[in-house]
Coordinates of C-alpha atoms and ligand atoms in Angstrom, one line a residue:
M64 CA -50.0 -16.0 7.6
L65 CA -47.2 -13.7 7.4
V66 CA -43.7 -15.4 7.6
V67 CA -40.8 -13.2 8.4
H68 CA -37.4 -14.5 7.4
P69 CA -35.1 -14.5 10.5
L70 CA -32.5 -12.4 8.6
L71 CA -35.1 -9.8 7.7
A72 CA -36.4 -9.8 11.3
S73 CA -33.0 -9.1 12.7
A74 CA -32.3 -6.5 10.1
F75 CA -35.6 -4.8 11.0
S76 CA -34.9 -4.7 14.7
F77 CA -31.4 -3.4 14.0
L78 CA -33.0 -0.5 12.1
L79 CA -35.4 0.1 14.9
L80 CA -32.4 0.2 17.2
L81 CA -30.8 2.8 15.0
N82 CA -34.1 4.7 15.4
G83 CA -34.4 4.8 11.6
A84 CA -36.9 4.1 8.9
L85 CA -36.4 2.2 5.7
G86 CA -35.9 3.9 2.4
C87 CA -33.6 6.7 1.3
G88 CA -31.8 6.5 4.6
E89 CA -33.8 9.4 5.9
N90 CA -34.0 9.9 9.6
R91 CA -31.4 7.2 10.4
S92 CA -29.3 8.2 13.3
T93 CA -25.7 8.5 12.2
L94 CA -22.3 9.4 13.6
P95 CA -21.6 13.1 13.6
V96 CA -19.1 15.0 11.4
E97 CA -15.9 15.0 13.4
T98 CA -13.6 18.0 13.7
G99 CA -11.0 18.1 10.8
E100 CA -12.1 14.9 9.1
W101 CA -12.5 16.7 5.9
L102 CA -8.7 17.4 5.9
P103 CA -7.2 14.0 6.2
G104 CA -3.7 15.2 6.1
G105 CA -4.2 18.1 8.6
E106 CA -2.5 21.2 7.6
T107 CA -0.6 19.4 4.8
T108 CA -3.8 18.5 3.0
N109 CA -4.1 19.4 -0.7
T110 CA -7.2 21.5 -1.0
L111 CA -6.2 23.0 -4.4
L112 CA -6.0 20.4 -7.2
L113 CA -8.2 17.4 -7.3
G114 CA -9.2 15.3 -10.3
V115 CA -6.4 13.7 -12.3
N116 CA -3.7 15.7 -10.4
A117 CA -5.0 14.9 -7.0
F118 CA -1.9 13.0 -5.9
I119 CA 0.9 15.2 -7.2
R120 CA 0.7 18.3 -4.9
P121 CA 3.3 19.1 -2.2
A122 CA 2.1 19.5 1.4
E123 CA 0.1 22.7 1.5
N124 CA 2.1 24.0 4.5
I125 CA 5.5 23.2 2.8
T126 CA 8.3 25.5 3.9
T127 CA 10.2 27.7 1.5
E128 CA 13.3 25.6 2.4
H129 CA 11.7 22.3 1.4
S130 CA 9.7 23.5 -1.6
P131 CA 12.6 23.5 -4.1
M132 CA 13.8 20.2 -2.7
F133 CA 10.4 18.7 -3.2
F134 CA 10.3 19.7 -6.9
T135 CA 13.9 18.5 -7.7
G136 CA 13.0 15.2 -5.9
N137 CA 9.9 15.0 -7.9
S138 CA 11.9 15.3 -11.2
F139 CA 14.1 12.4 -10.1
F140 CA 11.0 10.4 -9.4
N141 CA 9.4 11.1 -12.8
Q142 CA 12.4 10.9 -15.2
P143 CA 13.7 7.8 -16.7
W144 CA 17.2 6.6 -15.8
V145 CA 19.6 5.5 -18.6
E146 CA 22.5 3.0 -18.9
A147 CA 26.0 4.2 -18.0
P148 CA 28.1 5.7 -19.3
A149 CA 25.8 8.5 -20.6
T150 CA 26.3 12.2 -21.3
T151 CA 24.3 13.0 -18.1
D152 CA 26.0 11.4 -15.1
K153 CA 23.2 12.6 -12.9
R154 CA 20.7 10.2 -14.4
D155 CA 22.7 7.2 -15.4
G156 CA 23.5 3.9 -13.8
L157 CA 20.3 2.1 -14.6
G158 CA 20.5 -1.7 -14.0
P159 CA 22.2 -4.0 -14.8
F160 CA 18.9 -5.6 -13.8
F161 CA 15.8 -3.5 -13.3
N162 CA 12.0 -3.7 -13.2
A163 CA 11.4 -0.2 -14.7
R164 CA 13.3 2.8 -15.8
A165 CA 11.5 5.4 -13.6
C166 CA 9.8 5.4 -10.3
S167 CA 6.8 6.9 -12.0
A168 CA 6.5 4.0 -14.4
C169 CA 5.1 2.0 -11.5
H170 CA 3.6 4.9 -9.5
P171 CA 2.0 6.9 -12.4
R172 CA 1.0 10.4 -11.3
D173 CA 2.1 9.3 -7.8
G174 CA -0.7 6.8 -8.0
R175 CA -1.3 3.2 -8.2
G176 CA 0.1 0.4 -10.5
T177 CA -1.9 -2.3 -12.2
P178 CA -1.4 -6.1 -12.5
P179 CA -1.2 -7.7 -15.9
E180 CA -4.4 -9.1 -17.1
T181 CA -3.2 -11.8 -19.4
A182 CA -0.2 -14.2 -19.5
E183 CA 1.4 -12.2 -22.3
E184 CA 1.3 -8.8 -20.7
P185 CA 4.6 -7.5 -19.3
F186 CA 4.8 -6.8 -15.5
L187 CA 4.8 -3.1 -14.8
G188 CA 3.6 -1.7 -11.4
L189 CA 3.5 -5.3 -10.0
L190 CA 6.7 -7.0 -8.9
L191 CA 7.5 -10.4 -7.4
R192 CA 9.4 -10.7 -4.1
L193 CA 11.3 -14.0 -3.8
S194 CA 12.7 -16.1 -0.9
V195 CA 13.5 -19.5 0.2
G196 CA 12.6 -21.3 3.4
E197 CA 15.2 -19.9 5.8
E198 CA 15.7 -16.5 7.3
D199 CA 18.7 -14.1 6.9
T200 CA 20.9 -13.0 9.8
Y201 CA 18.3 -10.4 10.9
G202 CA 15.2 -12.6 10.6
G203 CA 14.3 -11.2 7.2
P204 CA 13.5 -13.3 4.1
M205 CA 16.5 -15.1 2.6
G206 CA 16.6 -14.6 -1.1
D207 CA 16.9 -17.2 -3.8
P208 CA 20.7 -17.9 -4.0
A209 CA 20.8 -17.0 -7.7
Y210 CA 18.1 -14.4 -8.0
G211 CA 17.9 -12.6 -4.7
T212 CA 14.7 -11.3 -3.0
Q213 CA 13.1 -9.6 -6.0
L214 CA 12.7 -10.7 -9.6
Q215 CA 13.9 -8.2 -12.2
P216 CA 12.5 -9.0 -15.6
Q217 CA 14.5 -6.4 -17.5
A218 CA 18.2 -5.7 -18.0
I219 CA 20.5 -3.3 -19.9
P220 CA 21.8 -4.4 -23.4
D221 CA 24.0 -7.5 -23.6
I222 CA 22.8 -8.8 -20.2
A223 CA 20.1 -11.5 -19.9
P224 CA 17.1 -10.4 -17.9
E225 CA 16.6 -12.6 -14.9
A226 CA 13.4 -14.4 -16.0
T227 CA 9.9 -13.8 -17.3
P228 CA 7.1 -13.6 -14.7
Q229 CA 3.6 -14.7 -15.8
I230 CA 0.1 -14.4 -14.3
S231 CA -2.8 -16.7 -14.6
I232 CA -6.2 -15.9 -13.4
E233 CA -9.0 -18.0 -11.9
T234 CA -12.6 -16.8 -11.3
I235 CA -14.3 -17.4 -8.0
E236 CA -18.1 -17.0 -7.6
G237 CA -20.0 -16.1 -4.5
T238 CA -23.3 -14.6 -3.3
Y239 CA -24.3 -11.9 -0.9
D240 CA -26.8 -12.9 1.9
D241 CA -29.6 -11.3 -0.2
G242 CA -28.8 -13.7 -3.1
T243 CA -27.0 -11.2 -5.4
P244 CA -24.2 -13.0 -7.1
Y245 CA -20.6 -11.7 -7.4
E246 CA -17.4 -12.7 -9.1
L247 CA -13.8 -12.4 -7.8
V248 CA -10.6 -13.0 -9.7
K249 CA -7.7 -14.8 -8.1
P250 CA -4.2 -14.5 -9.6
T251 CA -1.4 -17.0 -9.4
Y252 CA 2.2 -16.4 -10.6
I253 CA 4.8 -18.5 -12.3
I254 CA 8.3 -17.6 -13.4
T255 CA 9.6 -18.9 -16.7
A256 CA 12.9 -18.8 -18.7
P257 CA 15.3 -18.3 -15.7
A258 CA 18.6 -17.2 -17.2
Y259 CA 21.0 -17.9 -14.4
G260 CA 20.2 -21.5 -13.5
P261 CA 17.1 -23.0 -11.9
L262 CA 15.1 -21.2 -9.3
A263 CA 15.2 -22.6 -5.7
E264 CA 12.9 -25.6 -5.2
D265 CA 11.2 -24.2 -2.2
L266 CA 10.9 -20.8 -3.8
K267 CA 8.3 -18.5 -2.3
I268 CA 6.8 -15.7 -4.4
S269 CA 5.0 -12.6 -3.1
P270 CA 3.3 -10.4 -5.6
R271 CA 3.2 -6.7 -4.7
I272 CA 1.4 -3.8 -6.4
A273 CA 2.8 -0.3 -6.5
T274 CA 0.9 2.0 -4.1
Q275 CA 0.0 5.7 -4.3
M276 CA 2.6 8.1 -2.8
I277 CA 0.3 10.3 -0.7
G278 CA 0.7 11.1 3.0
L279 CA 3.7 8.7 3.6
G280 CA 5.6 11.3 5.7
L281 CA 2.7 11.7 8.0
L282 CA 2.6 7.9 8.6
E283 CA 6.3 8.1 9.4
A284 CA 5.5 10.9 12.0
I285 CA 2.9 8.8 13.9
R286 CA 4.6 8.0 17.3
E287 CA 5.8 4.5 17.7
T288 CA 4.2 4.3 21.1
D289 CA 0.8 5.1 19.6
I290 CA 1.2 2.3 17.1
L291 CA 2.3 -0.2 19.7
H292 CA -0.5 0.9 22.0
L293 CA -3.0 -0.5 19.3
A294 CA -1.1 -3.8 19.0
D295 CA -2.7 -6.8 20.6
P296 CA -0.6 -9.8 19.3
N297 CA -2.2 -12.3 21.6
D298 CA -5.7 -10.9 21.3
E299 CA -5.9 -10.3 25.1
N300 CA -9.1 -8.3 24.8
N301 CA -10.7 -11.2 23.0
D302 CA -12.2 -9.3 20.1
G303 CA -10.9 -11.7 17.4
I304 CA -8.5 -8.9 16.2
S305 CA -4.8 -9.2 17.1
G306 CA -2.7 -6.6 15.3
K307 CA 1.0 -7.2 15.4
A308 CA 4.0 -4.9 14.9
N309 CA 6.6 -5.9 12.4
Y310 CA 10.3 -5.4 13.3
V311 CA 12.6 -5.2 10.4
W312 CA 16.3 -4.4 9.8
D313 CA 17.3 -0.7 9.7
E314 CA 20.3 -0.4 7.5
D315 CA 21.3 3.1 8.7
Q316 CA 20.9 2.4 12.4
Q317 CA 22.1 -1.2 12.1
E318 CA 19.4 -2.4 14.4
L319 CA 15.8 -3.8 14.2
A320 CA 13.1 -1.1 14.0
L321 CA 9.4 -0.9 13.8
G322 CA 8.3 -1.5 10.1
R323 CA 5.8 0.9 8.6
F324 CA 6.0 0.9 4.8
G325 CA 5.3 -1.7 2.1
H326 CA 2.5 -4.3 2.1
K327 CA 4.0 -6.2 5.0
A328 CA 5.4 -3.3 6.9
N329 CA 8.9 -4.5 5.9
Q330 CA 10.5 -1.0 5.7
P331 CA 11.3 1.0 8.8
T332 CA 11.7 4.5 7.2
L333 CA 10.9 6.3 4.0
R334 CA 14.7 6.8 3.6
Q335 CA 15.2 3.1 3.4
Q336 CA 12.0 2.4 1.4
V337 CA 13.2 4.9 -1.2
A338 CA 16.8 3.5 -1.2
S339 CA 15.5 -0.1 -1.6
A340 CA 13.3 1.1 -4.5
F341 CA 16.3 2.7 -6.3
H342 CA 18.3 -0.4 -5.7
G343 CA 15.8 -3.1 -6.3
D344 CA 13.5 -1.6 -8.9
L345 CA 15.8 0.5 -11.0
G346 CA 19.3 -1.0 -10.2
I347 CA 20.4 2.5 -8.9
T348 CA 23.0 2.2 -6.1
N349 CA 22.7 4.8 -3.4
P350 CA 24.0 5.9 0.0
V351 CA 22.0 3.2 1.8
F352 CA 22.6 0.4 -0.7
P353 CA 26.0 1.2 -2.4
D354 CA 26.6 -2.2 -4.1
E355 CA 25.1 -3.4 -7.4
N356 CA 22.3 -5.9 -7.1
C357 CA 24.1 -8.9 -8.7
F358 CA 24.6 -12.4 -7.3
E359 CA 27.4 -14.9 -7.6
A360 CA 25.9 -16.9 -10.5
Q361 CA 25.3 -13.6 -12.4
E362 CA 28.7 -13.0 -13.9
D363 CA 27.6 -10.7 -16.7
C364 CA 25.9 -8.5 -14.1
L365 CA 29.0 -8.4 -11.9
N366 CA 31.1 -7.4 -14.9
A367 CA 28.8 -4.7 -16.3
T368 CA 29.7 -1.0 -16.6
V369 CA 28.2 0.8 -13.7
G370 CA 27.5 4.5 -13.3
G371 CA 28.8 6.6 -10.4
T372 CA 29.6 5.1 -7.0
P373 CA 27.0 5.3 -5.9
D374 CA 24.7 6.0 -9.0
I375 CA 22.8 8.6 -7.0
A376 CA 24.6 10.8 -4.5
E377 CA 23.4 11.7 -1.0
E378 CA 22.3 15.2 -2.0
E379 CA 20.0 14.2 -4.8
F380 CA 18.9 11.1 -2.9
H381 CA 17.8 13.1 0.1
K382 CA 15.7 15.3 -2.1
V383 CA 13.7 12.3 -3.4
V384 CA 13.2 11.3 0.3
V385 CA 12.0 14.8 1.1
Y386 CA 9.7 14.6 -2.0
N387 CA 8.3 11.2 -1.0
S388 CA 7.7 12.4 2.6
L389 CA 5.7 15.5 1.5
V390 CA 3.3 14.5 -1.2
A391 CA -0.1 15.8 0.1
V392 CA -3.2 13.8 0.8
P393 CA -6.2 15.2 -1.1
M394 CA -9.1 16.7 0.9
R395 CA -12.3 14.8 1.1
R396 CA -14.9 15.6 -1.6
A397 CA -17.9 15.0 0.6
W398 CA -18.0 14.4 4.4
D399 CA -21.2 15.9 5.8
T400 CA -24.0 14.6 3.6
E401 CA -26.6 12.3 5.1
E402 CA -25.6 9.4 2.8
I403 CA -21.8 9.7 3.6
L404 CA -22.5 9.8 7.3
I405 CA -24.7 6.7 7.0
G406 CA -21.8 5.0 5.2
K407 CA -19.4 6.1 7.9
T408 CA -21.7 4.7 10.6
L409 CA -22.0 1.3 8.8
F410 CA -18.2 1.3 8.5
H411 CA -17.9 1.7 12.3
D412 CA -20.7 -0.9 12.9
A413 CA -19.0 -3.5 10.7
K414 CA -15.9 -3.0 12.9
C415 CA -13.8 -1.9 10.0
T416 CA -12.2 0.5 12.5
S417 CA -10.6 -2.4 14.5
C418 CA -7.8 -2.2 11.9
H419 CA -8.5 0.8 9.8
T420 CA -8.0 3.2 12.8
P421 CA -9.7 6.4 11.7
S422 CA -7.3 9.1 13.1
H423 CA -4.0 9.7 14.7
R424 CA -2.1 12.7 16.0
T425 CA 1.4 12.8 14.7
G426 CA 4.5 13.4 16.9
E427 CA 7.8 15.1 16.1
H428 CA 9.4 14.7 12.6
D429 CA 12.5 16.2 11.0
L430 CA 10.3 17.9 8.5
E431 CA 8.3 20.3 10.6
E432 CA 5.4 20.3 8.2
L433 CA 4.5 16.8 9.5
T434 CA 4.7 17.5 13.2
E435 CA 1.6 17.5 15.5
Q436 CA -1.0 17.0 12.7
L437 CA -4.4 15.5 13.3
I438 CA -4.7 13.0 10.4
W439 CA -7.2 10.5 9.1
P440 CA -5.4 7.7 7.4
Y441 CA -7.7 4.8 8.4
T442 CA -4.9 2.4 9.3
D443 CA -3.2 1.1 12.5
L444 CA 0.0 0.2 10.5
L445 CA -0.1 -3.2 12.1
L446 CA -0.1 -6.7 10.6
H447 CA -3.3 -8.8 10.5
D448 CA -4.0 -12.4 9.5
M449 CA -6.2 -12.0 6.4
G450 CA -6.9 -15.6 5.9
E451 CA -5.9 -18.2 3.2
G452 CA -7.5 -16.4 0.3
L453 CA -5.1 -13.5 0.5
A454 CA -2.1 -15.5 1.7
D455 CA 1.2 -15.3 -0.2
N456 CA 2.8 -17.9 2.1
R457 CA 6.0 -15.9 2.1
P458 CA 7.1 -14.7 5.6
D459 CA 8.6 -11.2 5.7
Y460 CA 10.4 -10.6 9.1
L461 CA 7.5 -11.1 11.7
A462 CA 4.8 -11.1 9.2
N463 CA 3.7 -14.7 8.4
G464 CA 2.4 -15.9 5.1
Q465 CA -1.2 -14.8 5.9
E466 CA -0.4 -11.4 7.4
W467 CA -0.6 -8.0 5.8
R468 CA -0.3 -4.5 7.0
T469 CA -3.5 -2.6 7.2
P470 CA -3.2 -0.1 4.3
P471 CA -4.3 3.5 4.6
L472 CA -7.7 4.2 3.0
W473 CA -7.2 8.0 2.5
G474 CA -7.4 9.0 -1.2
L475 CA -8.4 5.6 -2.4
G476 CA -11.7 7.0 -3.9
L477 CA -9.6 9.1 -6.3
I478 CA -7.5 6.2 -7.8
P479 CA -10.0 5.7 -10.7
V480 CA -9.7 9.4 -11.5
V481 CA -5.9 9.5 -11.3
N482 CA -5.1 6.1 -12.7
H483 CA -8.2 5.1 -14.7
H484 CA -8.5 1.8 -12.8
H485 CA -9.5 0.7 -9.3
R486 CA -7.2 -2.2 -8.5
L487 CA -6.9 -2.8 -4.8
L488 CA -5.2 -5.1 -2.3
H489 CA -1.5 -6.1 -2.1
D490 CA -1.5 -7.6 -5.6
G491 CA -4.2 -5.4 -7.2
R492 CA -6.6 -8.4 -7.6
A493 CA -9.6 -6.5 -6.4
R494 CA -11.5 -4.5 -9.1
G495 CA -13.0 -1.8 -6.7
F496 CA -14.1 -1.5 -3.1
E497 CA -16.6 -4.3 -3.1
E498 CA -14.2 -7.0 -4.2
A499 CA -11.6 -5.6 -1.8
I500 CA -14.0 -6.1 1.1
L501 CA -15.1 -9.5 -0.1
W502 CA -11.5 -10.8 -0.1
H503 CA -11.2 -10.0 3.6
G504 CA -10.9 -13.1 5.7
G505 CA -9.0 -14.3 8.8
E506 CA -9.3 -11.7 11.5
A507 CA -11.4 -9.6 9.2
A508 CA -14.0 -12.4 8.4
E509 CA -16.6 -11.0 10.8
S510 CA -16.4 -7.5 9.2
R511 CA -16.7 -9.0 5.7
D512 CA -19.7 -11.1 6.7
A513 CA -21.3 -8.0 8.2
F514 CA -20.8 -6.4 4.8
K515 CA -22.2 -9.4 2.9
A516 CA -25.3 -9.4 5.2
M517 CA -26.1 -5.7 4.5
P518 CA -29.0 -5.0 2.1
K519 CA -27.8 -3.5 -1.2
E520 CA -28.7 0.0 -0.2
D521 CA -26.4 -0.2 2.9
R522 CA -23.5 -1.7 0.9
D523 CA -23.8 1.3 -1.4
Y524 CA -23.7 3.8 1.5
L525 CA -20.6 2.1 2.8
I526 CA -18.9 2.2 -0.5
R527 CA -19.9 5.9 -1.1
F528 CA -18.2 6.6 2.2
L529 CA -15.0 4.9 1.1
E530 CA -15.2 6.9 -2.2
S531 CA -15.3 10.1 -0.2
L532 CA -12.0 9.4 1.7
Ligands
HEC704 C1 8.6 -2.0 -10.6 C2 7.7 -1.1 -10.1 C3 8.2 -0.1 -9.1 C4 9.1 0.9 -9.3 C5 9.9 1.2 -10.5 C6 9.1 1.7 -8.1 N1 8.3 1.2 -7.2 FE1 7.8 2.0 -5.3 N2 6.7 0.4 -4.9 C7 6.5 -0.7 -5.7 C8 5.8 -1.7 -5.0 C9 5.4 -3.1 -5.6 C10 5.7 -1.3 -3.7 C11 5.2 -2.1 -2.5 C12 6.4 -2.9 -2.0 C13 6.2 -3.9 -1.0 O1 5.1 -4.1 -0.5 O2 7.2 -4.6 -0.7 C14 6.3 0.1 -3.7 C15 6.3 0.9 -2.5 C16 6.9 2.1 -2.5 C17 6.8 3.0 -1.3 C18 6.1 2.7 0.0 C19 4.7 2.9 -0.1 C20 3.8 2.5 1.1 O3 2.6 2.7 1.0 O4 4.3 1.9 2.1 C21 7.5 4.1 -1.7 C22 7.8 5.3 -0.8 C23 8.0 3.9 -3.0 N3 7.6 2.7 -3.5 C24 8.8 4.8 -3.7 C25 9.4 4.5 -4.9 C26 10.5 5.3 -5.5 C27 11.1 6.5 -4.8 C28 10.9 4.7 -6.6 C29 12.0 5.1 -7.6 C30 13.3 5.1 -7.0 C31 10.0 3.5 -6.7 N4 9.1 3.5 -5.7 C32 10.0 2.7 -7.9 C33 6.7 -0.7 -7.1 C34 7.7 0.1 -7.7
HEC705 C1 -8.5 -7.5 10.7 C2 -8.2 -6.2 10.2 C3 -9.1 -5.6 9.2 C4 -10.4 -5.3 9.2 C5 -11.4 -5.7 10.4 C6 -10.8 -4.7 8.0 N1 -9.7 -4.6 7.2 FE1 -9.7 -3.8 5.3 N2 -7.7 -4.3 5.1 C7 -7.0 -5.0 6.1 C8 -5.7 -5.4 5.6 C9 -4.6 -6.1 6.3 C10 -5.8 -5.1 4.2 C11 -4.7 -5.4 3.1 C12 -5.0 -6.8 2.5 C13 -4.2 -7.1 1.3 O1 -3.6 -6.2 0.7 O2 -4.2 -8.2 0.8 C14 -7.0 -4.4 4.0 C15 -7.4 -3.8 2.7 C16 -8.6 -3.1 2.6 C17 -8.9 -2.3 1.4 C18 -8.0 -2.2 0.2 C19 -7.0 -1.1 0.4 C20 -5.9 -1.0 -0.7 O3 -5.2 0.0 -0.6 O4 -5.9 -1.8 -1.5 C21 -10.1 -1.7 1.6 C22 -10.9 -0.8 0.7 C23 -10.5 -2.2 2.9 N3 -9.6 -2.9 3.5 C24 -11.8 -1.8 3.5 C25 -12.3 -2.4 4.6 C26 -13.7 -2.3 5.1 C27 -14.7 -1.5 4.4 C28 -13.8 -3.0 6.2 C29 -14.9 -3.3 7.0 C30 -16.1 -4.0 6.3 C31 -12.4 -3.6 6.5 N4 -11.6 -3.2 5.5 C32 -12.1 -4.3 7.6 C33 -7.3 -5.1 7.4 C34 -8.6 -5.1 7.9

């Protein structure tokens, strides 16, 4: 007697439904190629340089006015800052505390950072955000009274670095529905040798990996109404997916504004994101955050020699913002082959698109290159509950301890080429696409389970599609 496993039976009828046949994916009906999807950044898309330099190009439609600003901004991003006073007052003012000497140390080739792999390795490209139980005046995270909202493990000479962060890693095993085993690694973090008194007892730590710099201006140019239109915080359509906008403090406007940048959408604009990077990561004061990043208990920091006031002036600072707004998204390498289209269909069928919204049309932006572009970032820029497995348990404005912003998926297939690794998710724990999907939980559990239930061949198609983005 022939016994058919119920799973196989359902997979078979599913294939019949798709009007397909098993093997090599031939004759499976798939979604069509969509107009423009091969140019994820619209007219800004980099069609010239792929490979290792895929993330360093300016928008292809950059104006002659913005082009020199882009390249000057780029040099400020790449070059190391030095302690004050120095012979060059344009590049001094580093610290007193800092995480790295250059933006590019964490975002190498405008790409992605890596987490440390052993307890001895220094932290570069991964930083720890800190807070205590309460909220600040604007509903944002309240920093540790002695260490603030970010740990800086480095300092200029004669000043003690704040503390030493350490990673430890645990292995978790699982199996796909077809019995294939897999292994995930789960990091936890501790902070040792605090130099300015004990850390708060209720300290909350959020590890964050440095992301790639492509297409960020386009995300800023998406109309707020379009993002809010996708939000469904109370899941009124009952699809198990909520999607919540974050509202965060805008220092320039002095009001709460929609958050778009960072892993919890905790920055409203690129200008403020860049300013907080200069301030928090390099210790460079700037027009948005003009005061040194020192706390009351940190007397040596308060008394240290500083650079200019601020360390970077508006003119140069603005160029870095222009630069960060106009880094191009690379074009897709493959988009119309049978296997990529099968992968795309599986991506839609597994409901990945409920959060990774394929395309948007941008609205107006001060940089005209970014205006009215059809783009394919695969994000809704909203917060989603991703379950306990990914939780940092550190609220960030309206984002609770289990919520993360849907990250854009464009360009992710090129990270191994640009950065020689494929670490994904907010803390870089995933070692490639498969592990990133397997970590999805909470609102995304159904999608993850759909992936786990796919035959190996289909999992491969789906991953090949992600690689093509
Ligand atoms: C110590 C490592 C480190 C350094 C140095 C650093 N960054 Fe970052 N960067 C990060 C991390 C981590 C994030 C994610 C932050 C978060 O989620 O809170 C980030 C996020 C960003 C983003 C937002 C990206 C997005 O996808 O939303 C921009 C823009 C950015 N950094 C620019 C800069 C600039 C400009 C500099 C130099 C002034 C800089 N960074 C220096 C680690 C770093
Ligand atoms: C409920 C919303 C939701 C659904 C559904 C969803 N994702 Fe995600 N995805 C997210 C969020 C939020 C993150 C960031 C999580 C983190 O950093 O810890 C993420 C991260 C990722 C990443 C890593 C991106 C990076 O930059 O590190 C990949 C790859 C990814 N998702 C692919 C998929 C695929 C494939 C599916 C369908 C099988 C899917 N996602 C379904 C919300 C979702």
